[in-house]
Structure formats: C-alpha cells, structure tokens
Amino acid sequence: MALLLPAIQAAREAARRTQCVDNLKQLSLAVHTYHDGFRTFPSGSLTSVPVNYATSNWCSTGSTSQSRAPWTVLILPYIEKTAQHELFDFAAAFTSTSNVPGVAVNDAQFKVNNGSFQCPSDRNSSTDNNNCCYFGVQGGGTTPRCVTLAPNRVFYVNGVLFHNSQCGMRDVLDGTTNVFMIGETKYSLTKGGRSDGFHAGWASATKLDGWGMPLVLAAANLPINSYPLDGGRADTLNYQSRLFGSFHPGGCQFGLCDGSVRFVSETLDINVYHQVAVRDDELPGGGLPQ
C-alpha cells in the first residue's frame, strides 16, 4: 500500500490536470469564437460609463451600479450555455461580490455553480461553490495602471482581457503564441475564505469604487503560487488580482492567445513571466521558454 498510494495519487492528479487543460482549451476556443463574430476579444469586464485610462484614479471613482458583464459571462453562448446567457440583464448592474449584489436576475446567476470555470484539482471546486479557477490576463509587470488600497488591488491594461478592453488579434503584436490570455488561479475568494462568507464568483463584475478591483481578472505581477493560502482558506481579495496559481504541483496552466495551453513553472524568471503577459512589448525574445 505504501508503494501503491503515491502512484494512485499521481495518476489521479494527472487525470485532473488533463481535465483542467481541456477546460482552458474550451474557454480559449470560446474567446476565439467570440472574436470571429465581433472582431475583438470579449472585454475583460464592462462598465456602463467610459473609462479614461489617462487619469490615475479611474479604478476608484465609479459606482457599483455601473458594473456590467465580465468576459466569463460574455462567452457563455460559445461554451454551450446560451440559455444561461439569456437569463442575465446586460443593461443592469452585475454582482461583484456577494455583499455587493447587482439586480436580482444577475445576482441569482452569480450564485449558480458553473463547472466550466472549475479546476478539478482545486479543493474549492464543488457543486456548492460558484468559484472561478480561470482568470483573464489583464497584463503584467511591476507597474499597474491604477491601484486601490495600494498596493493590493491592481488594474493593468497591457494584456488582452482587461476592464473595458477592446483588443483583437491585430493588437497582439508579440504574436499569439507568445502572449497569455487566460490563467489558472486558486486565489478567487470563495465562501470559506472569510468568516462573514463574503465571496466572489465566476460571474463577478469589476468594482470601480474606493474598494475597487477586478474579480475575474488578474495580472502577472507577483510570482506564480507566491501567496501560500487560497481563496477557500483566507481573505484573498488583496491578492487575487496580482498573481496566478493552482493546486497542480510546481506551477499553473495558461491559455495563450493562439488557443494553446501551457503549464508554466512557478520558477520561471520573473521578468519573462511579466513580459509574456503583455501583448505588445516585443519581449521576451524568442517567446515563452519551452
């Protein structure tokens, strides 16, 4: 038994990791199909008012009533969930976190489990949770475009899925094989992370108030897996927008802009990691290491 148990556990993790890859491929394909129809990738998240990125505080001066659909909802028709897509009111406020609800129909869907966004290796993934294991990559580097509760909640605009983004293939100047689009996370705050039960979810809208933050988007800022806890064991709201990570040993999966999926080691050089999250910096030379 002592000899067999590690082998069984390894086999189970290999199967779960394969399912995670399949999930990311389906989400990446959905983003591509959306692009075929609209000539842009879906916005990372939407708001009902324009955003002036030239100002330094655009992420903290809005209202929660202005929050609209995130990319995770916009792609529902392309992952065979058209019926659920039609249940949302896209002209009204979306829920950001469970304590900041949108209109009733949108809040009701926020609470619903969606297995398409759950990694089977994530201990927080269950039919009782509405967690999200896959975040859009809003960019990377050491300098966010806007910050709230500095330095904790960050907004970037140099990736392909960011707040009010309208990026298309034409904007991925570094090549679609060299730029992250969707990354795996274990840091989305779930019901068990806080004593009051406040949590985010797969259908969370971005907040643009004084406590603002993107809730289904993250940046390649801190190293992969560098925060030791997860969204089911800690209040991760001050971390989840700054890094990616997973319960797969040694790193996490990323979907790239060409639709491929790569496992990226947590020991990847931090500068390379930052660069592969940016769509048009012409770095790193030669792309993501094999």
PDB file of C-alpha atoms in Angstrom:
ATOM      1  CA  MET A   1       0.000   0.000   0.000  1.00  0.00           C
ATOM      2  CA  ALA A   2       2.830   2.407   0.820  1.00  0.00           C
ATOM      3  CA  LEU A   3       4.208   1.853  -2.669  1.00  0.00           C
ATOM      4  CA  LEU A   4       0.865   1.991  -4.466  1.00  0.00           C
ATOM      5  CA  LEU A   5      -0.658   5.050  -2.820  1.00  0.00           C
ATOM      6  CA  PRO A   6       1.751   7.641  -4.305  1.00  0.00           C
ATOM      7  CA  ALA A   7       1.273   6.109  -7.755  1.00  0.00           C
ATOM      8  CA  ILE A   8      -2.513   6.238  -7.410  1.00  0.00           C
ATOM      9  CA  GLN A   9      -2.402   9.827  -6.222  1.00  0.00           C
ATOM     10  CA  ALA A  10      -0.122  10.791  -9.112  1.00  0.00           C
ATOM     11  CA  ALA A  11      -2.456   9.115 -11.606  1.00  0.00           C
ATOM     12  CA  ARG A  12      -5.457  10.943 -10.197  1.00  0.00           C
ATOM     13  CA  GLU A  13      -3.669  14.286 -10.356  1.00  0.00           C
ATOM     14  CA  ALA A  14      -2.633  13.578 -13.947  1.00  0.00           C
ATOM     15  CA  ALA A  15      -6.282  12.959 -14.844  1.00  0.00           C
ATOM     16  CA  ARG A  16      -7.396  16.140 -13.055  1.00  0.00           C
ATOM     17  CA  ARG A  17      -4.678  18.154 -14.786  1.00  0.00           C
ATOM     18  CA  THR A  18      -5.811  16.807 -18.156  1.00  0.00           C
ATOM     19  CA  GLN A  19      -9.361  17.921 -17.396  1.00  0.00           C
ATOM     20  CA  CYS A  20      -8.037  21.348 -16.417  1.00  0.00           C
ATOM     21  CA  VAL A  21      -6.231  21.609 -19.760  1.00  0.00           C
ATOM     22  CA  ASP A  22      -9.479  20.688 -21.518  1.00  0.00           C
ATOM     23  CA  ASN A  23     -11.328  23.397 -19.569  1.00  0.00           C
ATOM     24  CA  LEU A  24      -8.786  26.022 -20.588  1.00  0.00           C
ATOM     25  CA  LYS A  25      -8.890  24.899 -24.215  1.00  0.00           C
ATOM     26  CA  GLN A  26     -12.674  25.216 -24.270  1.00  0.00           C
ATOM     27  CA  LEU A  27     -12.555  28.689 -22.730  1.00  0.00           C
ATOM     28  CA  SER A  28      -9.820  29.773 -25.137  1.00  0.00           C
ATOM     29  CA  LEU A  29     -11.803  28.431 -28.086  1.00  0.00           C
ATOM     30  CA  ALA A  30     -14.850  30.341 -26.847  1.00  0.00           C
ATOM     31  CA  VAL A  31     -12.849  33.578 -26.728  1.00  0.00           C
ATOM     32  CA  HIS A  32     -11.672  32.915 -30.294  1.00  0.00           C
ATOM     33  CA  THR A  33     -15.210  32.190 -31.486  1.00  0.00           C
ATOM     34  CA  TYR A  34     -16.388  35.414 -29.872  1.00  0.00           C
ATOM     35  CA  HIS A  35     -13.591  37.184 -31.775  1.00  0.00           C
ATOM     36  CA  ASP A  36     -14.782  35.632 -35.045  1.00  0.00           C
ATOM     37  CA  GLY A  37     -18.181  37.220 -34.517  1.00  0.00           C
ATOM     38  CA  PHE A  38     -17.241  40.599 -33.073  1.00  0.00           C
ATOM     39  CA  ARG A  39     -13.690  41.100 -34.426  1.00  0.00           C
ATOM     40  CA  THR A  40     -12.434  41.676 -30.877  1.00  0.00           C
ATOM     41  CA  PHE A  41     -11.894  39.516 -27.841  1.00  0.00           C
ATOM     42  CA  PRO A  42     -14.592  39.973 -25.187  1.00  0.00           C
ATOM     43  CA  SER A  43     -13.958  42.814 -22.789  1.00  0.00           C
ATOM     44  CA  GLY A  44     -12.349  41.572 -19.612  1.00  0.00           C
ATOM     45  CA  SER A  45     -15.227  43.314 -17.866  1.00  0.00           C
ATOM     46  CA  LEU A  46     -17.633  46.073 -18.770  1.00  0.00           C
ATOM     47  CA  THR A  47     -18.955  49.232 -17.183  1.00  0.00           C
ATOM     48  CA  SER A  48     -21.860  51.416 -18.220  1.00  0.00           C
ATOM     49  CA  VAL A  49     -19.673  54.536 -18.425  1.00  0.00           C
ATOM     50  CA  PRO A  50     -16.456  55.164 -20.374  1.00  0.00           C
ATOM     51  CA  VAL A  51     -13.133  54.866 -18.571  1.00  0.00           C
ATOM     52  CA  ASN A  52     -10.403  57.466 -19.004  1.00  0.00           C
ATOM     53  CA  TYR A  53      -7.219  55.423 -18.623  1.00  0.00           C
ATOM     54  CA  ALA A  54      -5.132  58.603 -18.734  1.00  0.00           C
ATOM     55  CA  THR A  55      -6.271  59.550 -15.237  1.00  0.00           C
ATOM     56  CA  SER A  56      -4.536  57.991 -12.257  1.00  0.00           C
ATOM     57  CA  ASN A  57      -7.647  57.132 -10.234  1.00  0.00           C
ATOM     58  CA  TRP A  58     -10.114  55.820 -12.811  1.00  0.00           C
ATOM     59  CA  CYS A  59     -10.443  52.493 -10.965  1.00  0.00           C
ATOM     60  CA  SER A  60     -11.683  54.054  -7.718  1.00  0.00           C
ATOM     61  CA  THR A  61     -14.122  56.794  -8.712  1.00  0.00           C
ATOM     62  CA  GLY A  62     -17.030  54.838 -10.135  1.00  0.00           C
ATOM     63  CA  SER A  63     -20.170  53.338  -8.664  1.00  0.00           C
ATOM     64  CA  THR A  64     -21.055  49.682  -8.142  1.00  0.00           C
ATOM     65  CA  SER A  65     -24.296  50.366 -10.041  1.00  0.00           C
ATOM     66  CA  GLN A  66     -22.170  50.880 -13.186  1.00  0.00           C
ATOM     67  CA  SER A  67     -20.731  47.332 -13.156  1.00  0.00           C
ATOM     68  CA  ARG A  68     -21.687  45.188 -16.127  1.00  0.00           C
ATOM     69  CA  ALA A  69     -20.824  41.775 -17.585  1.00  0.00           C
ATOM     70  CA  PRO A  70     -17.370  40.153 -17.284  1.00  0.00           C
ATOM     71  CA  TRP A  71     -15.763  38.057 -20.024  1.00  0.00           C
ATOM     72  CA  THR A  72     -16.856  34.870 -18.262  1.00  0.00           C
ATOM     73  CA  VAL A  73     -20.498  35.760 -18.929  1.00  0.00           C
ATOM     74  CA  LEU A  74     -19.951  37.208 -22.402  1.00  0.00           C
ATOM     75  CA  ILE A  75     -18.603  33.870 -23.698  1.00  0.00           C
ATOM     76  CA  LEU A  76     -21.419  31.692 -22.334  1.00  0.00           C
ATOM     77  CA  PRO A  77     -23.032  31.119 -25.775  1.00  0.00           C
ATOM     78  CA  TYR A  78     -19.716  29.727 -27.013  1.00  0.00           C
ATOM     79  CA  ILE A  79     -19.421  27.106 -24.257  1.00  0.00           C
ATOM     80  CA  GLU A  80     -22.914  25.752 -24.938  1.00  0.00           C
ATOM     81  CA  LYS A  81     -24.607  27.818 -22.238  1.00  0.00           C
ATOM     82  CA  THR A  82     -26.781  30.094 -24.366  1.00  0.00           C
ATOM     83  CA  ALA A  83     -29.811  29.502 -22.159  1.00  0.00           C
ATOM     84  CA  GLN A  84     -27.935  30.764 -19.111  1.00  0.00           C
ATOM     85  CA  HIS A  85     -26.587  33.743 -21.068  1.00  0.00           C
ATOM     86  CA  GLU A  86     -30.155  34.794 -21.833  1.00  0.00           C
ATOM     87  CA  LEU A  87     -31.048  34.897 -18.138  1.00  0.00           C
ATOM     88  CA  PHE A  88     -28.773  37.897 -17.499  1.00  0.00           C
ATOM     89  CA  ASP A  89     -29.866  41.508 -17.827  1.00  0.00           C
ATOM     90  CA  PHE A  90     -26.901  43.088 -19.604  1.00  0.00           C
ATOM     91  CA  ALA A  91     -28.257  46.618 -19.264  1.00  0.00           C
ATOM     92  CA  ALA A  92     -28.358  46.441 -15.463  1.00  0.00           C
ATOM     93  CA  ALA A  93     -25.864  46.114 -12.618  1.00  0.00           C
ATOM     94  CA  PHE A  94     -23.969  42.849 -12.172  1.00  0.00           C
ATOM     95  CA  THR A  95     -22.930  41.407  -8.825  1.00  0.00           C
ATOM     96  CA  SER A  96     -19.276  41.929  -7.980  1.00  0.00           C
ATOM     97  CA  THR A  97     -19.034  40.195  -4.594  1.00  0.00           C
ATOM     98  CA  SER A  98     -21.815  38.535  -2.627  1.00  0.00           C
ATOM     99  CA  ASN A  99     -22.165  41.607  -0.391  1.00  0.00           C
ATOM    100  CA  VAL A 100     -22.386  43.957  -3.405  1.00  0.00           C
ATOM    101  CA  PRO A 101     -25.243  42.439  -5.420  1.00  0.00           C
ATOM    102  CA  GLY A 102     -26.446  43.563  -8.801  1.00  0.00           C
ATOM    103  CA  VAL A 103     -30.078  43.420  -9.916  1.00  0.00           C
ATOM    104  CA  ALA A 104     -31.983  40.326  -8.829  1.00  0.00           C
ATOM    105  CA  VAL A 105     -31.688  38.295 -12.057  1.00  0.00           C
ATOM    106  CA  ASN A 106     -27.943  38.891 -12.311  1.00  0.00           C
ATOM    107  CA  ASP A 107     -27.368  38.138  -8.638  1.00  0.00           C
ATOM    108  CA  ALA A 108     -29.315  34.896  -8.979  1.00  0.00           C
ATOM    109  CA  GLN A 109     -26.977  33.713 -11.753  1.00  0.00           C
ATOM    110  CA  PHE A 110     -23.907  34.854  -9.804  1.00  0.00           C
ATOM    111  CA  LYS A 111     -24.865  32.329  -7.133  1.00  0.00           C
ATOM    112  CA  VAL A 112     -25.175  29.415  -9.566  1.00  0.00           C
ATOM    113  CA  ASN A 113     -22.332  26.914  -9.866  1.00  0.00           C
ATOM    114  CA  ASN A 114     -20.625  26.747 -13.278  1.00  0.00           C
ATOM    115  CA  GLY A 115     -18.343  23.736 -13.766  1.00  0.00           C
ATOM    116  CA  SER A 116     -16.768  25.206 -16.907  1.00  0.00           C
ATOM    117  CA  PHE A 117     -14.791  27.551 -14.654  1.00  0.00           C
ATOM    118  CA  GLN A 118     -13.756  24.970 -12.044  1.00  0.00           C
ATOM    119  CA  CYS A 119     -10.456  23.086 -11.989  1.00  0.00           C
ATOM    120  CA  PRO A 120     -10.965  19.563 -10.550  1.00  0.00           C
ATOM    121  CA  SER A 121      -7.673  19.830  -8.643  1.00  0.00           C
ATOM    122  CA  ASP A 122      -8.889  22.904  -6.784  1.00  0.00           C
ATOM    123  CA  ARG A 123     -10.151  21.920  -3.343  1.00  0.00           C
ATOM    124  CA  ASN A 124     -12.693  24.746  -3.529  1.00  0.00           C
ATOM    125  CA  SER A 125     -14.373  23.362  -6.659  1.00  0.00           C
ATOM    126  CA  SER A 126     -17.713  21.736  -5.874  1.00  0.00           C
ATOM    127  CA  THR A 127     -21.343  21.939  -6.885  1.00  0.00           C
ATOM    128  CA  ASP A 128     -21.918  24.045  -3.754  1.00  0.00           C
ATOM    129  CA  ASN A 129     -19.433  26.739  -4.826  1.00  0.00           C
ATOM    130  CA  ASN A 130     -19.612  29.326  -7.599  1.00  0.00           C
ATOM    131  CA  ASN A 131     -15.819  29.734  -7.639  1.00  0.00           C
ATOM    132  CA  CYS A 132     -13.758  30.691 -10.663  1.00  0.00           C
ATOM    133  CA  CYS A 133     -10.428  28.947 -11.332  1.00  0.00           C
ATOM    134  CA  TYR A 134      -9.640  30.751 -14.598  1.00  0.00           C
ATOM    135  CA  PHE A 135      -8.968  34.493 -14.777  1.00  0.00           C
ATOM    136  CA  GLY A 136      -8.444  36.693 -17.799  1.00  0.00           C
ATOM    137  CA  VAL A 137      -4.895  38.045 -18.064  1.00  0.00           C
ATOM    138  CA  GLN A 138      -5.152  41.829 -17.807  1.00  0.00           C
ATOM    139  CA  GLY A 139      -1.420  42.356 -18.302  1.00  0.00           C
ATOM    140  CA  GLY A 140       1.825  42.148 -16.419  1.00  0.00           C
ATOM    141  CA  GLY A 141       4.849  43.892 -14.999  1.00  0.00           C
ATOM    142  CA  THR A 142       5.684  45.830 -11.870  1.00  0.00           C
ATOM    143  CA  THR A 143       3.648  48.976 -12.592  1.00  0.00           C
ATOM    144  CA  PRO A 144      -0.167  48.797 -12.595  1.00  0.00           C
ATOM    145  CA  ARG A 145      -2.171  51.413 -14.484  1.00  0.00           C
ATOM    146  CA  CYS A 146      -4.449  52.022 -11.485  1.00  0.00           C
ATOM    147  CA  VAL A 147      -4.466  50.800  -7.860  1.00  0.00           C
ATOM    148  CA  THR A 148      -6.865  50.804  -4.938  1.00  0.00           C
ATOM    149  CA  LEU A 149      -5.886  50.009  -1.350  1.00  0.00           C
ATOM    150  CA  ALA A 150      -2.298  50.355  -2.597  1.00  0.00           C
ATOM    151  CA  PRO A 151      -0.543  48.144  -3.431  1.00  0.00           C
ATOM    152  CA  ASN A 152      -3.166  45.447  -3.075  1.00  0.00           C
ATOM    153  CA  ARG A 153      -5.797  45.730  -5.795  1.00  0.00           C
ATOM    154  CA  VAL A 154      -4.385  46.352  -9.226  1.00  0.00           C
ATOM    155  CA  PHE A 155      -5.623  47.167 -12.704  1.00  0.00           C
ATOM    156  CA  TYR A 156      -3.499  46.654 -15.826  1.00  0.00           C
ATOM    157  CA  VAL A 157      -4.320  47.477 -19.440  1.00  0.00           C
ATOM    158  CA  ASN A 158      -1.329  45.978 -21.307  1.00  0.00           C
ATOM    159  CA  GLY A 159      -2.768  42.467 -21.650  1.00  0.00           C
ATOM    160  CA  VAL A 160      -5.659  41.274 -23.819  1.00  0.00           C
ATOM    161  CA  LEU A 161      -8.518  40.926 -21.286  1.00  0.00           C
ATOM    162  CA  PHE A 162      -8.799  43.976 -19.044  1.00  0.00           C
ATOM    163  CA  HIS A 163     -11.513  46.349 -17.889  1.00  0.00           C
ATOM    164  CA  ASN A 164     -13.431  47.765 -20.887  1.00  0.00           C
ATOM    165  CA  SER A 165     -10.846  46.225 -23.214  1.00  0.00           C
ATOM    166  CA  GLN A 166     -11.479  46.030 -26.948  1.00  0.00           C
ATOM    167  CA  CYS A 167      -8.424  44.081 -28.056  1.00  0.00           C
ATOM    168  CA  GLY A 168      -8.302  41.876 -31.104  1.00  0.00           C
ATOM    169  CA  MET A 169      -5.760  39.617 -32.764  1.00  0.00           C
ATOM    170  CA  ARG A 170      -4.404  42.711 -34.502  1.00  0.00           C
ATOM    171  CA  ASP A 171      -3.320  44.107 -31.139  1.00  0.00           C
ATOM    172  CA  VAL A 172      -1.273  41.071 -30.098  1.00  0.00           C
ATOM    173  CA  LEU A 173       1.912  42.401 -31.676  1.00  0.00           C
ATOM    174  CA  ASP A 174       4.154  39.940 -29.832  1.00  0.00           C
ATOM    175  CA  GLY A 175       2.467  37.019 -31.592  1.00  0.00           C
ATOM    176  CA  THR A 176      -0.435  34.907 -30.414  1.00  0.00           C
ATOM    177  CA  THR A 177       1.870  32.029 -29.417  1.00  0.00           C
ATOM    178  CA  ASN A 178       3.791  34.302 -27.040  1.00  0.00           C
ATOM    179  CA  VAL A 179       1.097  36.069 -25.009  1.00  0.00           C
ATOM    180  CA  PHE A 180      -1.025  34.833 -22.095  1.00  0.00           C
ATOM    181  CA  MET A 181      -4.810  35.165 -22.433  1.00  0.00           C
ATOM    182  CA  ILE A 182      -6.340  33.116 -19.583  1.00  0.00           C
ATOM    183  CA  GLY A 183      -4.542  31.907 -16.468  1.00  0.00           C
ATOM    184  CA  GLU A 184      -5.321  29.494 -13.699  1.00  0.00           C
ATOM    185  CA  THR A 185      -5.963  30.777 -10.186  1.00  0.00           C
ATOM    186  CA  LYS A 186      -6.578  29.359  -6.732  1.00  0.00           C
ATOM    187  CA  TYR A 187      -6.957  32.836  -5.274  1.00  0.00           C
ATOM    188  CA  SER A 188     -10.536  33.745  -6.147  1.00  0.00           C
ATOM    189  CA  LEU A 189     -12.251  34.371  -2.805  1.00  0.00           C
ATOM    190  CA  THR A 190     -14.803  31.633  -2.060  1.00  0.00           C
ATOM    191  CA  LYS A 191     -17.396  31.184   0.665  1.00  0.00           C
ATOM    192  CA  GLY A 192     -14.916  29.668   3.129  1.00  0.00           C
ATOM    193  CA  GLY A 193     -12.275  32.370   2.843  1.00  0.00           C
ATOM    194  CA  ARG A 194     -13.849  34.869   5.253  1.00  0.00           C
ATOM    195  CA  SER A 195     -15.781  34.401   8.459  1.00  0.00           C
ATOM    196  CA  ASP A 196     -18.642  36.534   7.099  1.00  0.00           C
ATOM    197  CA  GLY A 197     -18.913  34.380   3.957  1.00  0.00           C
ATOM    198  CA  PHE A 198     -18.477  37.277   1.538  1.00  0.00           C
ATOM    199  CA  HIS A 199     -17.061  35.915  -1.718  1.00  0.00           C
ATOM    200  CA  ALA A 200     -16.546  36.432  -5.431  1.00  0.00           C
ATOM    201  CA  GLY A 201     -17.587  34.080  -8.236  1.00  0.00           C
ATOM    202  CA  TRP A 202     -17.302  33.096 -11.877  1.00  0.00           C
ATOM    203  CA  ALA A 203     -19.815  35.825 -12.893  1.00  0.00           C
ATOM    204  CA  SER A 204     -18.346  38.639 -10.771  1.00  0.00           C
ATOM    205  CA  ALA A 205     -18.275  42.113 -12.276  1.00  0.00           C
ATOM    206  CA  THR A 206     -15.398  44.520 -11.728  1.00  0.00           C
ATOM    207  CA  LYS A 207     -15.814  47.085  -8.945  1.00  0.00           C
ATOM    208  CA  LEU A 208     -14.735  50.666  -9.659  1.00  0.00           C
ATOM    209  CA  ASP A 209     -15.357  52.286  -6.300  1.00  0.00           C
ATOM    210  CA  GLY A 210     -12.959  53.196  -3.496  1.00  0.00           C
ATOM    211  CA  TRP A 211     -12.532  49.483  -2.778  1.00  0.00           C
ATOM    212  CA  GLY A 212     -12.389  48.709  -6.482  1.00  0.00           C
ATOM    213  CA  MET A 213     -10.857  45.617  -8.008  1.00  0.00           C
ATOM    214  CA  PRO A 214     -11.187  43.257 -10.952  1.00  0.00           C
ATOM    215  CA  LEU A 215     -12.720  39.978  -9.802  1.00  0.00           C
ATOM    216  CA  VAL A 216     -12.294  37.593 -12.754  1.00  0.00           C
ATOM    217  CA  LEU A 217      -9.072  39.204 -13.983  1.00  0.00           C
ATOM    218  CA  ALA A 218      -5.515  39.116 -12.696  1.00  0.00           C
ATOM    219  CA  ALA A 219      -2.078  40.366 -13.670  1.00  0.00           C
ATOM    220  CA  ALA A 220       1.311  38.686 -13.844  1.00  0.00           C
ATOM    221  CA  ASN A 221       2.701  40.843 -11.065  1.00  0.00           C
ATOM    222  CA  LEU A 222       3.661  38.576  -8.145  1.00  0.00           C
ATOM    223  CA  PRO A 223       5.270  35.189  -8.917  1.00  0.00           C
ATOM    224  CA  ILE A 224       3.072  32.149  -9.571  1.00  0.00           C
ATOM    225  CA  ASN A 225       1.857  30.470  -6.353  1.00  0.00           C
ATOM    226  CA  SER A 226       3.741  33.021  -4.221  1.00  0.00           C
ATOM    227  CA  TYR A 227       0.881  33.598  -1.791  1.00  0.00           C
ATOM    228  CA  PRO A 228       0.742  30.410   0.324  1.00  0.00           C
ATOM    229  CA  LEU A 229      -3.010  30.285   1.036  1.00  0.00           C
ATOM    230  CA  ASP A 230      -6.020  30.088  -1.281  1.00  0.00           C
ATOM    231  CA  GLY A 231      -9.463  31.607  -1.626  1.00  0.00           C
ATOM    232  CA  GLY A 232     -11.078  28.927   0.485  1.00  0.00           C
ATOM    233  CA  ARG A 233      -8.757  29.381   3.458  1.00  0.00           C
ATOM    234  CA  ALA A 234      -8.054  33.114   3.539  1.00  0.00           C
ATOM    235  CA  ASP A 235      -9.415  36.500   2.535  1.00  0.00           C
ATOM    236  CA  THR A 236      -7.597  36.790  -0.785  1.00  0.00           C
ATOM    237  CA  LEU A 237      -9.231  39.992  -2.061  1.00  0.00           C
ATOM    238  CA  ASN A 238      -5.949  41.875  -1.604  1.00  0.00           C
ATOM    239  CA  TYR A 239      -4.020  39.245  -3.581  1.00  0.00           C
ATOM    240  CA  GLN A 240      -6.211  37.734  -6.259  1.00  0.00           C
ATOM    241  CA  SER A 241      -5.707  40.463  -8.876  1.00  0.00           C
ATOM    242  CA  ARG A 242      -1.894  40.287  -8.633  1.00  0.00           C
ATOM    243  CA  LEU A 243      -0.968  36.681  -9.333  1.00  0.00           C
ATOM    244  CA  PHE A 244      -1.912  33.310 -10.739  1.00  0.00           C
ATOM    245  CA  GLY A 245      -1.567  29.875  -9.201  1.00  0.00           C
ATOM    246  CA  SER A 246      -3.033  26.397  -8.870  1.00  0.00           C
ATOM    247  CA  PHE A 247      -3.150  23.186  -6.858  1.00  0.00           C
ATOM    248  CA  HIS A 248      -1.106  21.430  -9.562  1.00  0.00           C
ATOM    249  CA  PRO A 249       2.386  20.900  -8.153  1.00  0.00           C
ATOM    250  CA  GLY A 250       5.014  23.353  -9.346  1.00  0.00           C
ATOM    251  CA  GLY A 251       3.074  25.934 -11.325  1.00  0.00           C
ATOM    252  CA  CYS A 252      -0.178  26.525 -13.177  1.00  0.00           C
ATOM    253  CA  GLN A 253      -1.764  26.354 -16.629  1.00  0.00           C
ATOM    254  CA  PHE A 254      -2.158  29.262 -19.047  1.00  0.00           C
ATOM    255  CA  GLY A 255      -4.167  29.556 -22.225  1.00  0.00           C
ATOM    256  CA  LEU A 256      -2.266  31.574 -24.817  1.00  0.00           C
ATOM    257  CA  CYS A 257      -3.733  33.823 -27.487  1.00  0.00           C
ATOM    258  CA  ASP A 258      -3.339  31.131 -30.155  1.00  0.00           C
ATOM    259  CA  GLY A 259      -5.622  28.801 -28.191  1.00  0.00           C
ATOM    260  CA  SER A 260      -2.852  26.515 -26.934  1.00  0.00           C
ATOM    261  CA  VAL A 261      -2.414  25.645 -23.251  1.00  0.00           C
ATOM    262  CA  ARG A 262       0.930  25.599 -21.472  1.00  0.00           C
ATOM    263  CA  PHE A 263       1.940  24.581 -17.972  1.00  0.00           C
ATOM    264  CA  VAL A 264       4.144  27.379 -16.629  1.00  0.00           C
ATOM    265  CA  SER A 265       6.585  26.682 -13.815  1.00  0.00           C
ATOM    266  CA  GLU A 266       6.487  28.809 -10.671  1.00  0.00           C
ATOM    267  CA  THR A 267      10.272  29.102 -11.055  1.00  0.00           C
ATOM    268  CA  LEU A 268      10.014  30.896 -14.410  1.00  0.00           C
ATOM    269  CA  ASP A 269      12.212  34.005 -14.454  1.00  0.00           C
ATOM    270  CA  ILE A 270      10.034  36.806 -13.122  1.00  0.00           C
ATOM    271  CA  ASN A 271      10.967  39.202 -15.927  1.00  0.00           C
ATOM    272  CA  VAL A 272       9.985  36.671 -18.581  1.00  0.00           C
ATOM    273  CA  TYR A 273       6.759  35.985 -16.700  1.00  0.00           C
ATOM    274  CA  HIS A 274       5.900  39.690 -16.710  1.00  0.00           C
ATOM    275  CA  GLN A 275       6.707  40.039 -20.397  1.00  0.00           C
ATOM    276  CA  VAL A 276       4.594  37.123 -21.638  1.00  0.00           C
ATOM    277  CA  ALA A 277       1.530  38.753 -20.070  1.00  0.00           C
ATOM    278  CA  VAL A 278       1.997  41.896 -22.198  1.00  0.00           C
ATOM    279  CA  ARG A 279       0.596  41.943 -25.716  1.00  0.00           C
ATOM    280  CA  ASP A 280       2.952  44.361 -27.468  1.00  0.00           C
ATOM    281  CA  ASP A 281       6.311  44.922 -25.716  1.00  0.00           C
ATOM    282  CA  GLU A 282       8.312  42.748 -28.176  1.00  0.00           C
ATOM    283  CA  LEU A 283       9.582  40.726 -25.218  1.00  0.00           C
ATOM    284  CA  PRO A 284      10.821  38.217 -24.334  1.00  0.00           C
ATOM    285  CA  GLY A 285      12.979  37.487 -27.356  1.00  0.00           C
ATOM    286  CA  GLY A 286      12.084  34.024 -28.582  1.00  0.00           C
ATOM    287  CA  GLY A 287       8.816  33.916 -26.621  1.00  0.00           C
ATOM    288  CA  LEU A 288       7.907  31.699 -23.679  1.00  0.00           C
ATOM    289  CA  PRO A 289      10.627  29.137 -22.838  1.00  0.00           C
ATOM    290  CA  GLN A 290       9.802  25.549 -23.743  1.00  0.00           C
TER     291      GLN A 290
END
